[in-house]
Short mmCIF file of C-alpha atoms in Angstrom, two decimals:
data_model
loop_
_atom_site.label_atom_id
_atom_site.label_comp_id
_atom_site.label_asym_id
_atom_site.label_seq_id
_atom_site.Cartn_x
_atom_site.Cartn_y
_atom_site.Cartn_z
CA MET W 1 12.91 25.99 1.33
CA PHE W 2 13.96 22.44 2.30
CA HIS W 3 16.79 20.67 0.53
CA THR W 4 18.27 17.20 0.54
CA PRO W 5 21.23 16.87 2.92
CA ASN W 6 23.71 16.76 0.03
CA GLU W 7 22.23 19.75 -1.77
CA PRO W 8 23.58 23.17 -0.81
CA SER W 9 20.91 25.46 0.60
CA ARG W 10 20.07 28.56 -1.37
CA SER W 11 18.45 30.02 1.74
CA SER W 12 19.82 32.95 3.70
CA GLU W 13 18.57 31.37 6.94
CA PRO W 14 21.06 31.05 9.83
CA PRO W 15 23.09 27.80 9.95
CA ALA W 16 21.30 26.54 13.09
CA PHE W 17 17.90 26.73 11.38
CA ASN W 18 19.19 25.03 8.23
CA GLU W 19 20.69 22.27 10.36
CA ILE W 20 17.32 21.66 12.04
CA LYS W 21 15.59 21.51 8.65
CA GLY W 22 18.20 19.12 7.26
CA ASN W 23 17.83 16.77 10.21
CA ILE W 24 14.03 16.84 9.92
CA TYR W 25 14.29 16.15 6.18
CA ASN W 26 16.28 13.00 6.96
CA HIS W 27 13.74 11.84 9.55
CA VAL W 28 10.53 12.27 7.54
CA SER W 29 11.39 11.96 3.84
CA PHE W 30 12.69 8.42 3.39
CA ASP W 31 10.84 5.10 3.37
CA PRO W 32 11.17 3.64 6.90
CA GLY W 33 11.18 0.03 5.71
CA LEU W 34 14.19 0.59 3.45
CA LYS W 35 16.05 2.61 6.10
CA ARG W 36 16.67 -0.58 8.11
CA ARG W 37 19.43 -3.11 7.51
CA ALA W 38 17.97 -6.28 5.98
CA THR W 39 19.54 -9.70 6.51
CA PHE W 40 18.90 -13.17 5.14
CA LYS W 41 20.52 -16.53 5.88
CA PRO W 42 20.40 -18.80 2.81
CA PRO W 43 19.52 -22.43 3.60
CA PHE W 44 22.42 -24.83 4.08
CA LYS W 45 24.95 -22.00 4.21
CA ASP W 46 26.90 -20.63 7.16
CA ILE W 47 26.74 -17.03 5.99
CA VAL W 48 24.29 -14.23 6.67
CA LEU W 49 23.68 -11.93 3.71
CA LYS W 50 23.26 -8.25 4.53
CA GLU W 51 21.75 -5.33 2.69
CA GLU W 52 22.49 -1.98 4.29
CA PRO W 53 19.81 0.73 4.63
CA VAL W 54 19.05 2.66 1.46
CA GLU W 55 17.52 6.14 1.30
CA VAL W 56 14.57 6.20 -1.09
CA LEU W 57 11.81 8.79 -0.82
CA ASN W 58 8.57 7.67 0.78
CA ARG W 59 5.36 8.28 -1.12
CA SER W 60 4.30 11.36 0.86
CA ALA W 61 7.66 13.11 0.44
CA PHE W 62 7.73 12.19 -3.23
CA ILE W 63 4.26 13.65 -3.84
CA ALA W 64 5.03 16.81 -1.84
CA GLU W 65 8.27 17.49 -3.72
CA THR W 66 6.66 16.74 -7.09
CA LEU W 67 3.79 19.14 -6.38
CA GLY W 68 6.34 21.78 -5.42
CA ASP W 69 8.07 21.43 -8.79
CA LEU W 70 4.73 21.55 -10.63
CA ALA W 71 4.09 25.02 -9.19
CA ASP W 72 6.06 26.13 -12.26
CA PRO W 73 3.30 26.41 -14.94
CA SER W 74 5.74 25.38 -17.68
CA ALA W 75 6.79 22.16 -15.94
CA LYS W 76 6.12 18.78 -17.52
CA ALA W 77 6.06 15.48 -15.64
CA ALA W 78 6.51 11.80 -16.48
CA PHE W 79 6.19 8.89 -14.08
CA LEU W 80 7.68 5.42 -14.62
CA MET W 81 5.85 2.79 -12.55
CA LEU W 82 7.34 -0.64 -11.86
CA ASP W 83 6.52 -3.57 -9.55
CA LEU W 84 8.57 -6.45 -8.20
CA SER W 85 7.33 -9.93 -9.06
CA ASP W 86 6.83 -12.97 -6.77
CA MET W 87 7.25 -11.02 -3.53
CA HIS W 88 4.78 -13.34 -1.78
CA PHE W 89 7.20 -16.22 -2.37
CA ALA W 90 10.10 -14.03 -1.22
CA ASP W 91 8.22 -13.23 2.00
CA LYS W 92 7.48 -16.95 2.50
CA ALA W 93 11.23 -17.54 2.28
CA GLY W 94 11.91 -14.77 4.80
CA ALA W 95 13.81 -12.77 2.18
CA GLY W 96 11.27 -10.05 1.35
CA ASP W 97 13.03 -7.16 3.10
CA PHE W 98 16.42 -8.32 1.84
CA ILE W 99 15.16 -8.28 -1.77
CA LEU W 100 13.43 -4.90 -1.41
CA ASN W 101 16.62 -3.27 -0.11
CA LYS W 102 18.75 -4.93 -2.78
CA PHE W 103 16.40 -3.90 -5.58
CA ALA W 104 15.97 -0.35 -4.28
CA ARG W 105 19.73 0.15 -4.07
CA ALA W 106 20.28 -1.08 -7.63
CA LEU W 107 17.41 1.01 -9.00
CA LYS W 108 18.71 4.08 -7.19
CA GLU W 109 22.15 3.56 -8.76
CA THR W 110 20.63 3.14 -12.23
CA VAL W 111 18.66 6.37 -11.87
CA ARG W 112 21.68 8.22 -10.44
CA HIS W 113 23.94 7.16 -13.33
CA PHE W 114 21.29 8.16 -15.86
CA ARG W 115 20.99 11.57 -14.19
CA LEU W 116 24.76 12.06 -14.32
CA ASP W 117 25.00 10.93 -17.96
CA LYS W 118 22.23 13.35 -18.95
CA ASP W 119 23.36 16.21 -16.72
CA VAL W 120 23.08 18.90 -19.41
CA ALA W 121 19.83 17.62 -20.94
CA LEU W 122 18.24 17.41 -17.47
CA ASP W 123 19.63 20.70 -16.21
CA LYS W 124 16.11 22.11 -15.75
CA ALA W 125 14.46 18.92 -14.47
CA GLU W 126 14.36 16.88 -11.28
CA VAL W 127 14.67 13.08 -11.36
CA ARG W 128 13.34 11.29 -8.28
CA LEU W 129 12.83 7.75 -7.04
CA CYS W 130 10.29 6.65 -4.45
CA ARG W 131 8.82 3.53 -2.96
CA TYR W 132 5.25 4.05 -4.10
CA GLY W 133 3.87 1.29 -1.93
CA GLY W 134 4.63 -2.33 -1.03
CA ASP W 135 6.57 -3.79 -3.94
CA GLU W 136 5.88 -0.85 -6.29
CA PHE W 137 8.42 1.87 -7.14
CA CYS W 138 8.13 5.08 -9.14
CA VAL W 139 10.74 7.15 -10.98
CA SER W 140 9.70 10.66 -11.99
CA VAL W 141 11.10 13.34 -14.25
CA VAL W 142 9.63 16.81 -13.59
CA GLY W 143 10.52 20.13 -15.20
CA GLN W 144 11.87 20.97 -18.66
CA TYR W 145 13.11 18.02 -20.72
CA HIS W 146 12.93 16.40 -24.16
CA GLU W 147 10.40 13.56 -24.47
CA GLU W 148 12.96 11.09 -25.84
CA LEU W 149 14.77 11.19 -22.48
CA ILE W 150 11.82 9.42 -20.84
CA GLU W 151 12.04 6.56 -23.32
CA GLU W 152 15.81 6.38 -22.79
CA LEU W 153 15.30 6.14 -19.03
CA ARG W 154 12.67 3.41 -19.43
CA LYS W 155 14.99 1.37 -21.65
CA LYS W 156 17.90 1.88 -19.26
CA ILE W 157 15.90 0.44 -16.35
CA GLU W 158 14.49 -2.42 -18.44
CA GLU W 159 17.93 -3.38 -19.74
CA LYS W 160 19.27 -3.44 -16.19
CA TYR W 161 16.70 -5.93 -14.98
CA LYS W 162 16.52 -8.08 -18.10
CA GLN W 163 20.17 -8.94 -17.51
CA ASN W 164 19.03 -11.01 -14.48
CA ASN W 165 22.15 -10.03 -12.55
CA LEU W 166 20.16 -9.30 -9.38
CA THR W 167 19.30 -12.47 -7.48
CA GLY W 168 17.08 -13.11 -4.49
CA TYR W 169 15.61 -16.04 -2.58
CA PHE W 170 12.10 -17.40 -3.04
CA LYS W 171 9.97 -20.31 -1.85
CA LYS W 172 9.53 -22.83 -4.65
CA GLY W 173 5.89 -23.33 -3.66
CA LEU W 174 3.37 -22.59 -0.92
CA ARG W 175 3.96 -25.52 1.44
CA ASP W 176 6.15 -25.09 4.50
CA ASP W 177 8.43 -27.92 3.33
CA ASP W 178 8.92 -26.49 -0.18
CA PRO W 179 12.57 -25.58 -0.81
CA ILE W 180 13.99 -22.06 -0.91
CA VAL W 181 15.76 -21.36 -4.17
CA SER W 182 17.96 -18.60 -5.55
CA ALA W 183 16.42 -16.91 -8.59
CA PRO W 184 16.60 -13.59 -10.48
CA ILE W 185 14.69 -10.64 -9.04
CA ARG W 186 12.13 -9.84 -11.73
CA LEU W 187 9.70 -7.05 -12.51
CA LYS W 188 6.01 -7.83 -13.01
CA GLU W 189 4.90 -8.07 -16.58
CA LYS W 190 2.15 -5.61 -17.43
CA GLU W 191 -0.32 -5.43 -20.33
CA GLY W 192 1.29 -5.89 -23.72
CA GLY W 193 4.38 -7.53 -22.22
CA LYS W 194 5.71 -4.26 -20.76
CA ILE W 195 7.40 -4.23 -17.37
CA ILE W 196 7.33 -0.44 -16.90
CA ASP W 197 4.30 1.82 -17.30
CA VAL W 198 5.01 5.39 -18.37
CA ILE W 199 2.38 7.93 -17.30
CA GLN W 200 2.63 11.47 -18.64
CA ARG W 201 1.04 14.47 -16.97
CA PRO W 202 -1.63 15.59 -19.49
CA ASN W 203 -1.17 18.65 -21.70
CA ASP W 204 -4.89 19.38 -21.90
CA SER W 205 -5.76 22.05 -19.32
CA GLU W 206 -8.87 20.34 -17.94
CA GLU W 207 -7.28 16.91 -17.74
CA LYS W 208 -4.16 18.42 -16.17
CA THR W 209 -6.35 19.90 -13.41
CA PHE W 210 -7.91 16.48 -12.76
CA PHE W 211 -4.48 14.85 -12.76
CA ASP W 212 -3.11 17.33 -10.22
CA GLN W 213 -6.15 16.98 -7.94
CA PHE W 214 -5.62 13.24 -7.72
CA LEU W 215 -1.86 13.68 -7.35
CA LYS W 216 -2.49 15.73 -4.20
CA LYS W 217 -4.19 12.63 -2.77
CA GLY W 218 -1.21 10.47 -3.71
CA HIS W 219 -2.50 9.05 -7.01
CA ILE W 220 -0.84 9.05 -10.42
CA LEU W 221 -3.69 8.50 -12.89
CA THR W 222 -3.53 7.17 -16.44
CA PRO W 223 -5.45 9.00 -19.21
CA LEU W 224 -8.11 6.27 -19.13
CA GLN W 225 -8.56 6.67 -15.37
CA ILE W 226 -8.88 10.44 -15.75
CA ARG W 227 -11.61 10.10 -18.39
CA SER W 228 -13.44 7.62 -16.18
CA ALA W 229 -13.14 9.86 -13.08
CA LYS W 230 -14.60 12.84 -14.92
CA LYS W 231 -17.87 10.92 -15.30
CA MET W 232 -18.31 10.24 -11.57
CA PRO W 233 -19.56 13.23 -9.50
CA GLN W 234 -19.33 11.27 -6.23
CA LEU W 235 -15.66 10.55 -6.89
CA LEU W 236 -14.87 14.14 -7.83
CA GLU W 237 -16.55 15.38 -4.66
CA PHE W 238 -14.43 12.95 -2.63
CA ILE W 239 -11.15 13.95 -4.26
CA THR W 240 -11.71 17.74 -4.19
CA LYS W 241 -13.11 17.95 -0.66
CA PRO W 242 -10.96 20.35 1.44
CA VAL W 243 -8.83 18.58 4.02
CA GLU W 244 -8.43 19.88 7.56
CA LEU W 245 -5.66 18.12 9.45
CA ILE W 246 -6.75 16.46 12.67
CA TYR W 247 -5.04 17.49 15.91
CA PRO W 248 -6.15 17.10 19.53
CA GLU W 249 -7.90 20.13 21.00
CA THR W 250 -4.83 20.90 23.11
CA ALA W 251 -2.77 21.47 19.93
CA ALA W 252 -4.40 24.62 18.54
CA THR W 253 -1.32 26.78 17.88
CA VAL W 254 1.80 26.25 15.79
CA LYS W 255 3.81 25.62 18.95
CA GLY W 256 1.12 23.28 20.28
CA LYS W 257 1.07 21.28 17.06
CA LEU W 258 4.85 20.98 17.01
CA ALA W 259 4.83 19.82 20.65
CA HIS W 260 2.18 17.21 19.78
CA LEU W 261 4.25 15.90 16.85
CA SER W 262 7.32 15.77 19.08
CA LYS W 263 5.49 13.35 21.39
CA ARG W 264 4.16 11.23 18.51
CA PHE W 265 7.57 11.05 16.82
CA PRO W 266 10.38 10.91 19.39
CA ASP W 267 13.00 11.02 16.61
CA LEU W 268 11.91 14.60 15.93
CA SER W 269 11.85 15.74 19.56
CA GLY W 270 15.40 17.12 19.58
CA GLU W 271 14.89 19.31 16.53
CA ILE W 272 11.42 20.46 17.60
CA THR W 273 12.60 21.28 21.12
CA ALA W 274 15.37 23.43 19.63
CA LEU W 275 12.90 25.06 17.25
CA LEU W 276 10.61 26.08 20.11
CA LYS W 277 13.36 28.16 21.69
CA SER W 278 13.11 31.94 21.57
CA GLU W 279 15.88 32.39 19.00
CA PHE W 280 13.48 31.17 16.28
CA ASN W 281 10.34 32.99 15.16
CA ASP W 282 6.81 31.82 14.34
CA ASN W 283 7.37 32.03 10.58
CA GLN W 284 10.28 29.61 10.84
CA ARG W 285 8.27 27.26 13.05
CA GLU W 286 5.31 27.35 10.67
CA GLU W 287 7.58 26.58 7.71
CA VAL W 288 8.88 23.48 9.48
CA LEU W 289 5.38 22.48 10.64
CA LYS W 290 3.97 22.60 7.09
CA PHE W 291 6.90 20.57 5.83
CA ILE W 292 6.38 17.88 8.49
CA GLU W 293 2.61 17.80 7.93
CA ASN W 294 3.04 17.24 4.18
CA ARG W 295 5.05 14.11 4.93
CA LEU W 296 3.60 12.64 8.13
CA PHE W 297 -0.14 13.18 7.71
CA ASP W 298 -1.79 10.62 5.48
CA LYS W 299 -3.24 12.33 2.40
CA LEU W 300 -6.42 10.25 2.59
CA PHE W 301 -7.27 10.61 6.27
CA ALA W 302 -5.82 14.03 7.21
CA ASN W 303 -4.36 12.27 10.22
CA ILE W 304 -1.28 10.31 11.23
CA VAL W 305 -1.57 6.68 10.15
CA TYR W 306 1.56 4.57 10.50
CA SER W 307 3.06 2.46 7.74
CA PRO W 308 3.65 -1.25 8.61
CA PRO W 309 7.36 -0.67 9.48
CA GLU W 310 6.44 2.31 11.69
CA PHE W 311 3.68 0.34 13.47
CA PHE W 312 6.02 -2.64 13.83
CA GLU W 313 8.63 -0.46 15.55
CA ARG W 314 6.00 0.55 18.13
CA LEU W 315 4.80 -2.97 19.04
CA GLU W 316 6.20 -2.75 22.56
CA ASN W 317 3.90 0.23 23.22
CA TYR W 318 0.68 -1.76 22.81
CA LYS W 319 -1.39 -3.79 25.23
CA ASP W 320 -3.95 -4.92 22.63
CA ILE W 321 -3.82 -5.09 18.84
CA TYR W 322 -6.82 -5.37 16.50
CA CYS W 323 -6.66 -6.12 12.78
CA LEU W 324 -9.47 -5.27 10.32
CA ASP W 325 -8.77 -6.62 6.84
CA LEU W 326 -10.62 -5.09 3.86
CA LYS W 327 -9.93 -7.30 0.86
CA PHE W 328 -10.49 -6.60 -2.87
CA ILE W 329 -8.44 -3.38 -2.91
CA ARG W 330 -6.18 -4.70 -5.67
CA GLU W 331 -9.22 -5.93 -7.57
CA MET W 332 -10.95 -2.56 -7.23
CA ASN W 333 -7.78 -0.89 -8.50
CA ASP W 334 -7.77 -3.19 -11.54
CA ILE W 335 -11.42 -3.35 -12.58
CA ILE W 336 -13.03 -0.27 -10.99
CA SER W 337 -10.52 2.50 -10.19
CA TYR W 338 -7.79 3.50 -7.75
CA PRO W 339 -9.78 6.47 -6.37
CA GLU W 340 -12.86 4.34 -5.69
CA ALA W 341 -10.67 1.82 -3.89
CA ASP W 342 -9.43 4.75 -1.83
CA MET W 343 -13.03 5.71 -1.06
CA ALA W 344 -13.55 2.24 0.40
CA ILE W 345 -10.35 2.52 2.47
CA VAL W 346 -11.35 5.96 3.78
CA SER W 347 -14.83 4.66 4.62
CA LEU W 348 -13.35 1.88 6.77
CA TYR W 349 -11.03 4.35 8.50
CA GLN W 350 -13.99 6.63 9.23
CA LEU W 351 -15.99 3.67 10.54
CA ILE W 352 -13.16 2.82 12.95
CA THR W 353 -12.66 6.39 14.17
CA ASN W 354 -16.40 7.08 14.45
CA ARG W 355 -16.93 3.94 16.51
CA LEU W 356 -14.12 4.95 18.86
CA GLY W 357 -14.91 8.66 18.98
CA PRO W 358 -12.51 11.40 20.17
CA ASP W 359 -12.48 10.17 23.78
CA LEU W 360 -11.14 6.71 22.88
CA MET W 361 -9.01 7.72 19.87
CA GLN W 362 -6.46 9.26 22.24
CA TYR W 363 -5.69 5.76 23.55
CA VAL W 364 -4.88 4.14 20.19
CA ASP W 365 -2.49 4.26 17.26
CA ILE W 366 -3.63 3.24 13.78
CA GLY W 367 -1.48 1.66 11.08
CA ARG W 368 -2.37 0.58 7.57
CA ARG W 369 -1.17 -1.64 4.74
CA GLY W 370 -3.47 -1.27 1.75
CA GLY W 371 -6.95 -2.08 3.04
CA THR W 372 -5.66 -3.73 6.22
CA PHE W 373 -5.84 -1.62 9.38
CA PHE W 374 -3.98 -2.26 12.64
CA ILE W 375 -5.26 -0.62 15.83
CA GLY W 376 -2.82 -0.65 18.74
CA VAL W 377 -4.15 0.16 22.21
CA LYS W 378 -1.38 2.11 23.94
CA ARG W 379 -0.09 0.45 27.08
CA GLY W 380 0.67 3.60 29.06
CA ALA W 381 -2.37 5.61 27.99
CA LEU W 382 -5.10 3.47 29.53
CA LYS W 383 -5.95 4.64 33.03
CA THR W 384 -8.94 2.38 33.66
CA ILE W 385 -10.18 -1.06 32.65
CA ALA W 386 -13.45 0.61 31.62
CA ALA W 387 -11.74 2.56 28.82
CA ARG W 388 -10.10 -0.62 27.54
CA ASP W 389 -13.45 -2.43 27.59
CA LYS W 390 -15.08 0.43 25.67
CA ILE W 391 -12.41 0.20 22.96
CA ASP W 392 -12.91 -3.56 22.73
CA SER W 393 -16.69 -3.19 22.53
CA ALA W 394 -16.48 -0.45 19.87
CA LEU W 395 -14.12 -2.38 17.59
CA ASN W 396 -15.94 -5.69 18.01
CA GLU W 397 -19.06 -4.03 16.57
CA ILE W 398 -17.27 -3.77 13.20
CA ASN W 399 -17.71 -6.89 11.06
CA SER W 400 -18.42 -5.43 7.63
CA LEU W 401 -18.27 -2.20 5.66
CA SER W 402 -21.31 -0.80 3.83
CA LEU W 403 -20.95 1.90 1.19
CA THR W 404 -22.20 2.98 -2.23
CA LEU W 405 -20.12 2.36 -5.36
CA ARG W 406 -21.34 3.23 -8.85
CA GLU W 407 -24.76 3.99 -7.34
CA GLN W 408 -24.96 0.46 -5.91
CA PRO W 409 -25.06 -0.48 -2.22
CA VAL W 410 -22.09 -2.75 -1.49
CA ILE W 411 -21.28 -4.72 1.65
CA PHE W 412 -17.67 -5.79 2.20
CA GLU W 413 -17.16 -8.55 4.76
CA LEU W 414 -14.03 -7.87 6.81
CA GLY W 415 -11.40 -10.23 8.15
CA ILE W 416 -11.25 -9.68 11.92
CA GLU W 417 -8.70 -10.68 14.56
CA SER W 418 -7.39 -9.29 17.85
CA SER W 419 -5.01 -10.24 20.61
CA TYR W 420 -3.68 -8.91 23.90
CA THR W 421 -0.50 -9.52 25.85
CA ASP W 422 0.75 -9.03 29.40
CA SER W 423 4.33 -8.87 28.15
CA VAL W 424 5.44 -7.46 24.78
CA PHE W 425 4.09 -8.12 21.30
CA THR W 426 6.64 -9.96 19.16
CA ALA W 427 6.93 -9.93 15.37
CA LYS W 428 5.64 -13.52 15.37
CA LYS W 429 2.58 -12.61 17.44
CA PHE W 430 1.86 -9.60 15.23
CA SER W 431 2.09 -11.77 12.10
CA ALA W 432 -0.30 -14.26 13.72
CA ILE W 433 -2.88 -11.49 14.22
CA ILE W 434 -2.67 -10.52 10.53
CA GLU W 435 -2.94 -14.19 9.48
CA GLY W 436 -5.89 -14.65 11.83
CA ALA W 437 -7.78 -11.78 10.17
CA GLU W 438 -7.04 -13.29 6.77
CA THR W 439 -8.27 -16.70 7.93
CA ASN W 440 -11.47 -15.09 9.18
CA PHE W 441 -12.00 -13.48 5.77
CA TYR W 442 -11.48 -16.73 3.83
CA LYS W 443 -14.00 -18.51 6.04
CA LYS W 444 -16.54 -15.79 5.26
CA ILE W 445 -15.91 -15.94 1.52
CA ALA W 446 -16.23 -19.74 1.52
CA ASN W 447 -19.64 -19.50 3.16
CA TYR W 448 -20.72 -16.78 0.72
CA LEU W 449 -19.75 -18.88 -2.31
CA ILE W 450 -22.09 -21.76 -1.38
CA GLU W 451 -25.09 -19.49 -0.76
CA ARG W 452 -27.76 -19.56 -3.48
CA LYS W 453 -29.10 -16.85 -5.77
CA PRO W 454 -32.87 -16.46 -6.28
CA ASP W 455 -32.58 -18.57 -9.46
CA GLY W 456 -31.18 -21.52 -7.48
CA ARG W 457 -27.56 -21.23 -8.58
CA THR W 458 -24.88 -20.99 -5.93
CA ASN W 459 -22.83 -17.80 -5.86
CA LEU W 460 -19.92 -20.00 -6.96
CA GLU W 461 -21.79 -21.12 -10.10
CA PHE W 462 -23.03 -17.63 -10.87
CA ILE W 463 -19.65 -15.92 -10.43
CA PHE W 464 -17.55 -18.36 -12.44
CA SER W 465 -20.02 -19.03 -15.26
CA ASN W 466 -19.94 -15.35 -16.25
CA ARG W 467 -17.25 -14.26 -18.72
CA ASP W 468 -18.58 -10.70 -18.77
CA PHE W 469 -20.68 -9.41 -15.88
CA SER W 470 -21.77 -6.41 -17.94
CA LYS W 471 -23.86 -8.74 -20.12
CA GLU W 472 -25.75 -10.31 -17.21
CA LYS W 473 -29.38 -9.21 -17.04
CA GLY W 474 -30.44 -7.29 -13.99
CA GLU W 475 -28.37 -5.57 -11.35
CA ILE W 476 -24.93 -7.10 -10.86
CA ASN W 477 -23.52 -7.29 -7.37
CA ILE W 478 -20.15 -5.53 -7.49
CA ILE W 479 -18.88 -7.98 -4.88
CA ASP W 480 -19.46 -10.87 -7.31
CA SER W 481 -17.34 -9.25 -10.00
CA LEU W 482 -14.61 -8.52 -7.44
CA ILE W 483 -14.64 -12.13 -6.20
CA GLN W 484 -14.23 -13.40 -9.75
CA GLU W 485 -11.23 -11.11 -10.28
CA PHE W 486 -9.89 -12.13 -6.86
CA PHE W 487 -9.63 -15.78 -7.91
CA ILE W 488 -8.57 -15.46 -11.57
CA SER W 489 -5.98 -12.65 -11.33
CA LYS W 490 -2.21 -12.93 -10.85
CA ARG W 491 -2.56 -14.11 -7.24
CA SER W 492 -5.09 -16.86 -7.99
CA LEU W 493 -2.66 -19.60 -6.90
CA ILE W 494 -2.20 -18.01 -3.48
CA ARG W 495 -5.90 -17.20 -2.96
CA ALA W 496 -7.07 -20.70 -3.98
CA ASN W 497 -4.46 -22.26 -1.69
CA LYS W 498 -5.64 -20.20 1.29
CA THR W 499 -9.29 -21.03 0.61
CA LEU W 500 -8.46 -24.74 0.34
CA LYS W 501 -6.51 -24.59 3.58
CA GLU W 502 -9.64 -23.38 5.39
CA ILE W 503 -12.22 -25.66 3.80
CA MET W 504 -10.00 -28.74 4.10
CA SER W 505 -9.28 -28.27 7.80
CA GLY W 506 -12.30 -26.51 9.32
CA GLU W 507 -14.92 -28.73 10.95
CA GLN W 508 -17.73 -26.48 9.69
CA PHE W 509 -16.66 -27.04 6.07
CA LYS W 510 -17.04 -30.85 6.04
CA ASP W 511 -20.65 -30.56 4.84
CA LYS W 512 -21.15 -31.86 1.29
CA ALA W 513 -22.38 -28.38 0.30
CA PHE W 514 -18.70 -27.41 0.12
CA ASN W 515 -17.69 -30.27 -2.22
CA GLN W 516 -18.13 -28.21 -5.38
CA LEU W 517 -16.15 -25.34 -3.87
CA ARG W 518 -13.30 -27.73 -2.99
CA LYS W 519 -13.19 -28.97 -6.59
CA VAL W 520 -13.15 -25.46 -8.07
CA MET W 521 -10.43 -24.20 -5.72
CA THR W 522 -8.35 -27.30 -6.40
CA ARG W 523 -8.67 -26.65 -10.15
CA ILE W 524 -7.65 -23.00 -9.73
CA PHE W 525 -4.68 -24.01 -7.58
CA GLU W 526 -3.52 -26.68 -10.02
CA TYR W 527 -3.80 -24.28 -12.96
CA GLY W 528 -1.90 -21.54 -11.12
CA PHE W 529 0.85 -23.93 -10.06
CA ARG W 530 1.16 -25.23 -13.63
CA MET W 531 1.53 -21.69 -14.97
CA LYS W 532 4.17 -20.92 -12.34
CA GLU W 533 6.16 -24.05 -13.22
CA GLN W 534 6.00 -23.15 -16.92
CA GLY W 535 6.96 -19.52 -16.28
CA ARG W 536 3.68 -18.32 -17.81
CA SER W 537 1.26 -15.62 -16.67
CA ILE W 538 -2.34 -16.37 -15.71
CA ASN W 539 -4.66 -16.33 -18.73
CA GLN W 540 -8.03 -15.35 -17.29
CA GLU W 541 -10.11 -16.70 -20.18
CA GLU W 542 -8.24 -19.98 -20.06
CA LEU W 543 -8.68 -20.28 -16.31
CA LEU W 544 -12.40 -19.47 -16.47
CA GLY W 545 -12.75 -22.22 -19.07
CA GLU W 546 -11.17 -24.74 -16.72
CA ILE W 547 -13.43 -23.62 -13.87
CA GLU W 548 -16.51 -23.98 -16.09
CA ASP W 549 -15.44 -27.54 -16.94
CA THR W 550 -15.27 -28.28 -13.22
CA LEU W 551 -18.74 -26.84 -12.60
CA GLN W 552 -20.40 -28.98 -15.28
#
């Protein structure tokens, strides 16, 4: 059994083996982005603010440990989900990492104090904190506990952040010359004015089985999402399909797999090298291997896919970098379902790996942030120019993703960008690749919006004159409903601004056919900016009304 470094081991294993396991736990269990020191220099000040690394479980470790606790048939589980607000404006100010570390440290302290205060009541339960993804965090309570403790924990966290005693730095607007201001770090407001969602593991046997199946893939589903999933055979087949982890053919044994992981993750090489010595047996090696696999292999792809911080740390290893940007993941999460969004992400990953094939996959690393994939061509692995050209040709064939959702064929246009270097990729160059893919996507969506439907209306008119797509006669293109959500949801200000930036500057967008699109995006931007200045949330019905006025 593995334990946190501060938790005494109940194992009778020899000290050397426990030391190896403890070191490996430290390497693979904590979020890599939060394990780095974050700094920020406020404008017009001669000081540099620092936030030291903070150990918060990564999503894979969190899921693995939670599933381990749920092996007890009597265990209950509650998950408190919370998101940071305005992180785009924090990133624009260069303070995103600083704020994440600061928030994570404060949240960890709040959870720790609650655990200490309720030591007796939580004697048979585990309380954990993880970075669930991006700006989203999750606190879980698993085991035996009284239900009122969950409400107490929720209130404790809410009280902490309603006091506004945590401050960060944010861009006042979206222009480069907009000022950077100090403001409270806030949590996103959810439906009904809540800032924390509480999701309970179901009591019903059938629904509990569904919940646990999705949890194994890294998803914490609400009761509504469970009921919806039960009606979709394609989704259930996807989520219950057995997963066989992908290793190269040369790594067929336990020792071979450990040796392969040692090369992929140099931080583990010392412990793995020691583990391969004769003083340890195969059972011990297999125990460690399973532990590592549960944390390093992506639950969706059965393979190693790096997080953005992990990919960023490897930039110097790459000769070429490609970025494929699949948008609408947030929108699919909101108006379709998390698992179906995952199906789209997996489909893009499979498209990438199938195009490359086993022969070329050995030359690349893959990273992911949401629906955005980064493919790094390893500098030292390429032996011939021909192999590099084959990789370039294979990836340049990918411009869109076709799949079936809700029994409808759907085509997602992708944002595409790539770059190569004869020196070393810098953070600035890497950011430019991501921005280039995003620019490519916004150009595609602008062209789509001025195309006409069979009835003569532009896609723009059709999409934004519909308050409820379910009432439209005939088959509704899922992409149209996603585009509407894309431009009227919480990030409408940012999306409209990026679209305007492209259609105001690009030579190909000067045609009068884009005039109506310019007016609509300007209206969306002005509405979003007004709401931000007033401290109000986007009202989708209100915004659609303003867009309709513009279209008339």
